[in-house]
mmCIF file with all atom_site columns, C-alpha atoms in Angstrom:
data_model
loop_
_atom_site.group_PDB
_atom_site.id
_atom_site.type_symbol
_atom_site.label_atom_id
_atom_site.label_alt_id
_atom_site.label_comp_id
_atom_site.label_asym_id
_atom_site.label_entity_id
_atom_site.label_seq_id
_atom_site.pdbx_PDB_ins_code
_atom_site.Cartn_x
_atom_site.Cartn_y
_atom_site.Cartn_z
_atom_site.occupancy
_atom_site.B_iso_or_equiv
_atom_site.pdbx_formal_charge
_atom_site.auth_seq_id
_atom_site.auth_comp_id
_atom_site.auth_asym_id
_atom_site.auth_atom_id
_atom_site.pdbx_PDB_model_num
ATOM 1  C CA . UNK A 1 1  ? 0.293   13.954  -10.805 1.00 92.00 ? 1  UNK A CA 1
ATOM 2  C CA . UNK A 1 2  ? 2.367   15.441  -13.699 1.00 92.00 ? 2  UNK A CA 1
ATOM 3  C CA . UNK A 1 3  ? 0.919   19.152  -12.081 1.00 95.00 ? 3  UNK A CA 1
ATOM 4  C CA . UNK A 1 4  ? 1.471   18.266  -8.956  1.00 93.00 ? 4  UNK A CA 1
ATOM 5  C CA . UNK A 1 5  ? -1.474  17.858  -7.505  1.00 95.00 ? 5  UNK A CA 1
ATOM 6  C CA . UNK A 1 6  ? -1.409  14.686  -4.587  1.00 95.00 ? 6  UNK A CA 1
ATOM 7  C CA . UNK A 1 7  ? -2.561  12.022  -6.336  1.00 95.00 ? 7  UNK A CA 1
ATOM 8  C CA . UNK A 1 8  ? -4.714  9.420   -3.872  1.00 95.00 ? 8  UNK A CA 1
ATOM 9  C CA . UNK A 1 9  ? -5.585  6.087   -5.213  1.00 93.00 ? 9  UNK A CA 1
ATOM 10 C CA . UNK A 1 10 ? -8.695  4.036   -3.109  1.00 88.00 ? 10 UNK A CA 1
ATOM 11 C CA . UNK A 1 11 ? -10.798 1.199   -3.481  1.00 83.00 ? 11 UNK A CA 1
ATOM 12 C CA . UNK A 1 12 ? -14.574 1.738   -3.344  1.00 77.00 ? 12 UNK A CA 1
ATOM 13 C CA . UNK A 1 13 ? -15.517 -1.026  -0.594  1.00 72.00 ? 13 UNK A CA 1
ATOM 14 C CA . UNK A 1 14 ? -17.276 -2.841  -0.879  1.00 76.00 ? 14 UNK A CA 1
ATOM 15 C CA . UNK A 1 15 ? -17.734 -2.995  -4.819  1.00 80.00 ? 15 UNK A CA 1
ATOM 16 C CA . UNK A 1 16 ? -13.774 -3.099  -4.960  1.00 78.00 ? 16 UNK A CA 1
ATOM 17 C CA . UNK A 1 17 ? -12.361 -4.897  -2.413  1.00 83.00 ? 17 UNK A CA 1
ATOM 18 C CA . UNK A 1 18 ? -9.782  -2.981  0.149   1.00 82.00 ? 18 UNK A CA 1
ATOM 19 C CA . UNK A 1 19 ? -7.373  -5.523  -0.502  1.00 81.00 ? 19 UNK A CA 1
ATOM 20 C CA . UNK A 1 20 ? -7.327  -4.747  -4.288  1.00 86.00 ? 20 UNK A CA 1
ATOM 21 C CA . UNK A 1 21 ? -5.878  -1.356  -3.929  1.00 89.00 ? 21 UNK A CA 1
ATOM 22 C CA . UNK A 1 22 ? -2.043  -2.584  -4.233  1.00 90.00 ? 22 UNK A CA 1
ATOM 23 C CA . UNK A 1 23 ? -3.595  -4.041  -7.695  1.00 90.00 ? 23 UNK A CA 1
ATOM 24 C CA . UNK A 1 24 ? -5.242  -0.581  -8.564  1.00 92.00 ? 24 UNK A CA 1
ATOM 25 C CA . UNK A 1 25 ? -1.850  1.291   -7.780  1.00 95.00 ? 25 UNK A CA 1
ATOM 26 C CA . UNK A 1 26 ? -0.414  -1.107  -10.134 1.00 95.00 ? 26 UNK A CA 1
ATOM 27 C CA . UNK A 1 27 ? -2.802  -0.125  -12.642 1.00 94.00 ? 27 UNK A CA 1
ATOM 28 C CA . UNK A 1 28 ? -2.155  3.427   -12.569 1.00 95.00 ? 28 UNK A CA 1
ATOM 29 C CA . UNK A 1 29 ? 1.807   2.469   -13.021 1.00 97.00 ? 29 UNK A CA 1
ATOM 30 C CA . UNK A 1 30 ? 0.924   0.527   -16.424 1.00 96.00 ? 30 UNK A CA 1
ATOM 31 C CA . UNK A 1 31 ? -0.733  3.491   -17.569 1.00 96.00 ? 31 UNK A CA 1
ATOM 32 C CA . UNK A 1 32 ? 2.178   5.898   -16.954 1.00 96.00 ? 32 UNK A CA 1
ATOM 33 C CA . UNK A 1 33 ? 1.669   6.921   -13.400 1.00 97.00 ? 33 UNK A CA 1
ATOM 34 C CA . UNK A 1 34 ? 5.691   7.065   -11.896 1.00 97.00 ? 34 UNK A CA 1
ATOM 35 C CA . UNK A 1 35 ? 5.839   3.872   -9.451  1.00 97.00 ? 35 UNK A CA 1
ATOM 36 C CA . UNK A 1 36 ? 6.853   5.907   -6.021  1.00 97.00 ? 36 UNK A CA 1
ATOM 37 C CA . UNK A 1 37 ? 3.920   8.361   -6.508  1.00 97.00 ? 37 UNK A CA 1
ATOM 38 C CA . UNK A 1 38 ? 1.952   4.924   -7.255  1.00 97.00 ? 38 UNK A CA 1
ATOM 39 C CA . UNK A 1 39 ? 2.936   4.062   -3.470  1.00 96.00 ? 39 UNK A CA 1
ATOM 40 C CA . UNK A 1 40 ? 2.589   7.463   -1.880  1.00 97.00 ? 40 UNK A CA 1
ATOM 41 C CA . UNK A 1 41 ? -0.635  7.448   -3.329  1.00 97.00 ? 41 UNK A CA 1
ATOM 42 C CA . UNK A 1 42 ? -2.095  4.345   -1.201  1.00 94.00 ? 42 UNK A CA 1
ATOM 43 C CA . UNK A 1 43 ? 0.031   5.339   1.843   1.00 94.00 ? 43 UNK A CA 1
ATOM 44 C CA . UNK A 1 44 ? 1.241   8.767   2.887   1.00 95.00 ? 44 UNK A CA 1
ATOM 45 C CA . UNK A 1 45 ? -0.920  10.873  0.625   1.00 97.00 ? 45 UNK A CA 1
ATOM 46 C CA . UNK A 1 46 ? -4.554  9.927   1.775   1.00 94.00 ? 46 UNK A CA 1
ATOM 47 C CA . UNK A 1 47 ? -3.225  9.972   5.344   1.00 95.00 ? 47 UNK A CA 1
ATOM 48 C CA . UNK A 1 48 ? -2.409  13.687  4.716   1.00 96.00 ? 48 UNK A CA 1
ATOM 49 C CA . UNK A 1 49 ? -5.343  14.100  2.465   1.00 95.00 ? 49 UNK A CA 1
ATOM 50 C CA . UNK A 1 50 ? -7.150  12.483  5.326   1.00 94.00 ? 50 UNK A CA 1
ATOM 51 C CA . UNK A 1 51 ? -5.642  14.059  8.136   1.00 97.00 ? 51 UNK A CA 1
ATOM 52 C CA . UNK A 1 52 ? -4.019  11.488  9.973   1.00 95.00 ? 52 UNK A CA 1
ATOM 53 C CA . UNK A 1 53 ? -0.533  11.895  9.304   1.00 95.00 ? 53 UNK A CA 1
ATOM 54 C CA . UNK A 1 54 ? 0.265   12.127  12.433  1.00 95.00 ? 54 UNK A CA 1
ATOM 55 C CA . UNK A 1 55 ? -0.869  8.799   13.186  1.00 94.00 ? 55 UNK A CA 1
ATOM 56 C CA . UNK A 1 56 ? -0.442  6.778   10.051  1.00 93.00 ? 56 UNK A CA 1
ATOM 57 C CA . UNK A 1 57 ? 0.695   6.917   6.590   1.00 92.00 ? 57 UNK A CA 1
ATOM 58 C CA . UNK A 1 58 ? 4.572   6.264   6.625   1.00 92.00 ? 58 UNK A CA 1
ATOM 59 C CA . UNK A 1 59 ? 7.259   4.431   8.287   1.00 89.00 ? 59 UNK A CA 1
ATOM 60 C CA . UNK A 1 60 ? 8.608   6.442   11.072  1.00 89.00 ? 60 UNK A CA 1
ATOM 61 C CA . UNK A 1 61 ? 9.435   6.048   14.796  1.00 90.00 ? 61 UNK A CA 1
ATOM 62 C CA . UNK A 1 62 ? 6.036   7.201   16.984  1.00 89.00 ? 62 UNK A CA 1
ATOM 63 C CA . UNK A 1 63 ? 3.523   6.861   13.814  1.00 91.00 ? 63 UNK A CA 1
ATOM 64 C CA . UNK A 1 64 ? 1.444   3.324   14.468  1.00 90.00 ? 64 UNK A CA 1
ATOM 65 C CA . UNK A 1 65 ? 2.385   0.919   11.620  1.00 81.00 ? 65 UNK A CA 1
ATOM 66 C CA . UNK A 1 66 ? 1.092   -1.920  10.283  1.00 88.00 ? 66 UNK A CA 1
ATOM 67 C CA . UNK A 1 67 ? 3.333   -3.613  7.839   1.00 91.00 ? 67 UNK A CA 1
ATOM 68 C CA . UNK A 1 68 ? 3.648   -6.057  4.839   1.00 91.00 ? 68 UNK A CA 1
ATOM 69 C CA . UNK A 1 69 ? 6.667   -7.046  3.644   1.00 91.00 ? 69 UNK A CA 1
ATOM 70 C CA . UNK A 1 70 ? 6.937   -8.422  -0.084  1.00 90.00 ? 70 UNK A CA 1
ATOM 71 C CA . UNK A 1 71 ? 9.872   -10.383 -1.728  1.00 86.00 ? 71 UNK A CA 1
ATOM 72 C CA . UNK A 1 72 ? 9.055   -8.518  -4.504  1.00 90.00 ? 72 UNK A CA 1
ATOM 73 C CA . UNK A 1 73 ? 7.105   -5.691  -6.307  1.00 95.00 ? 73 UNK A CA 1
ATOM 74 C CA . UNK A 1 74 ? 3.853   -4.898  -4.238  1.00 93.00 ? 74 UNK A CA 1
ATOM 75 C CA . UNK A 1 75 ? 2.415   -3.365  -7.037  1.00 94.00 ? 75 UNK A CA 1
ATOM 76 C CA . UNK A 1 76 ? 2.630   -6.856  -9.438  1.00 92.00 ? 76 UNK A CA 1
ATOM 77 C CA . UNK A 1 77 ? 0.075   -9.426  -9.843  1.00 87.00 ? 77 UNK A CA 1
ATOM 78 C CA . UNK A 1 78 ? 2.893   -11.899 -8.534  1.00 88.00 ? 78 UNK A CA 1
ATOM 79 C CA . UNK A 1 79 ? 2.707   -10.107 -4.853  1.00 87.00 ? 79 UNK A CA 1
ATOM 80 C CA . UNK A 1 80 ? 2.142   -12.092 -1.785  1.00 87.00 ? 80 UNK A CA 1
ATOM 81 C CA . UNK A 1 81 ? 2.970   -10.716 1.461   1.00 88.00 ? 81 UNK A CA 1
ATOM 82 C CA . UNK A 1 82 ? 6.168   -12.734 2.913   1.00 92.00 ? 82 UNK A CA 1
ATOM 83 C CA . UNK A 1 83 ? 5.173   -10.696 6.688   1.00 93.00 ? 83 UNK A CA 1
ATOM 84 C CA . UNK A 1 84 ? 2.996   -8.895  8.228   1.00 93.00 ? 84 UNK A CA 1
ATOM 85 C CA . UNK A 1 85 ? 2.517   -7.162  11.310  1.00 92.00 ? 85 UNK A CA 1
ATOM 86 C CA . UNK A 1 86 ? -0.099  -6.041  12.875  1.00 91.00 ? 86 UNK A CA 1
ATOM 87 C CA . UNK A 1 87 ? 0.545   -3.432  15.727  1.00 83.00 ? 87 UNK A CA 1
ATOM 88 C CA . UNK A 1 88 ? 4.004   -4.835  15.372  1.00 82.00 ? 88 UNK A CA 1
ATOM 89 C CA . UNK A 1 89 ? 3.215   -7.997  16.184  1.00 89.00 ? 89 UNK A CA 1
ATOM 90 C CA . UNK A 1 90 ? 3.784   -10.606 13.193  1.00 92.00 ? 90 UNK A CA 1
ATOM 91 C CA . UNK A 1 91 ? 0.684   -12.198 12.278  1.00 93.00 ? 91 UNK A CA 1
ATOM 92 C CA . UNK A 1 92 ? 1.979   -13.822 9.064   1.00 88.00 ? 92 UNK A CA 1
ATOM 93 C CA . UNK A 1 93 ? 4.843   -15.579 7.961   1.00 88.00 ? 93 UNK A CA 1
ATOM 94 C CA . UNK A 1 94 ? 5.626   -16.891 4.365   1.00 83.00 ? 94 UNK A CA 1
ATOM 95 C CA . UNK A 1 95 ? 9.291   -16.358 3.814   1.00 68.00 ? 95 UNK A CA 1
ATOM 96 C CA . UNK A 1 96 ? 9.326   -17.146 -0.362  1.00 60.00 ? 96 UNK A CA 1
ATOM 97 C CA . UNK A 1 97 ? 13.231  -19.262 -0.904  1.00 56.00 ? 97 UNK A CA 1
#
């Protein structure tokens, strides 16, 4: 990352599971890694590594999302999702007070 080289972070299903890869991001931030190239590297990154990001990848009006919301840092231990929607419908709810 410090060269500037797009930095990708991914889990290696199923020996890591997919929903550990907020966990690995965090990881990478403990050890120095800046915390938005943390997040670009488990969202818009591999989708233009990948190819895809025209489809996927980053918030923007036409690109399909699927979304979780957090009350705080995604990248903690401490992270639940408070919402998320699939194919923008909302298939979880756990507002934190």
């Amino acid at each position: 990352a410090q060269a500037g080289i797009p930095v990708s972070i991914c889990t290696d299903h199923p020996e890591i599971p997919e929903d550990l890869l907020p966990l690995s991001a965090g990881l990478c931030v403990r050890e120095g890694l800046p915390w938005q190239t943390a997040m670009e590297a488990i969202t818009c990154v591999p989708a233009e590594q990948a190819g895809i990001a025209d489809r996927v990848g980053s918030l923007v009006p036409g690109l399909d999302a699927d979304v979780v919301l957090f009350a705080g840092d995604p990248l903690s231990l401490e992270a639940r999702p408070a919402l998320v929607m699939i194919n923008g419908k909302i298939v979880h709810k756990n507002f934190i007070k």
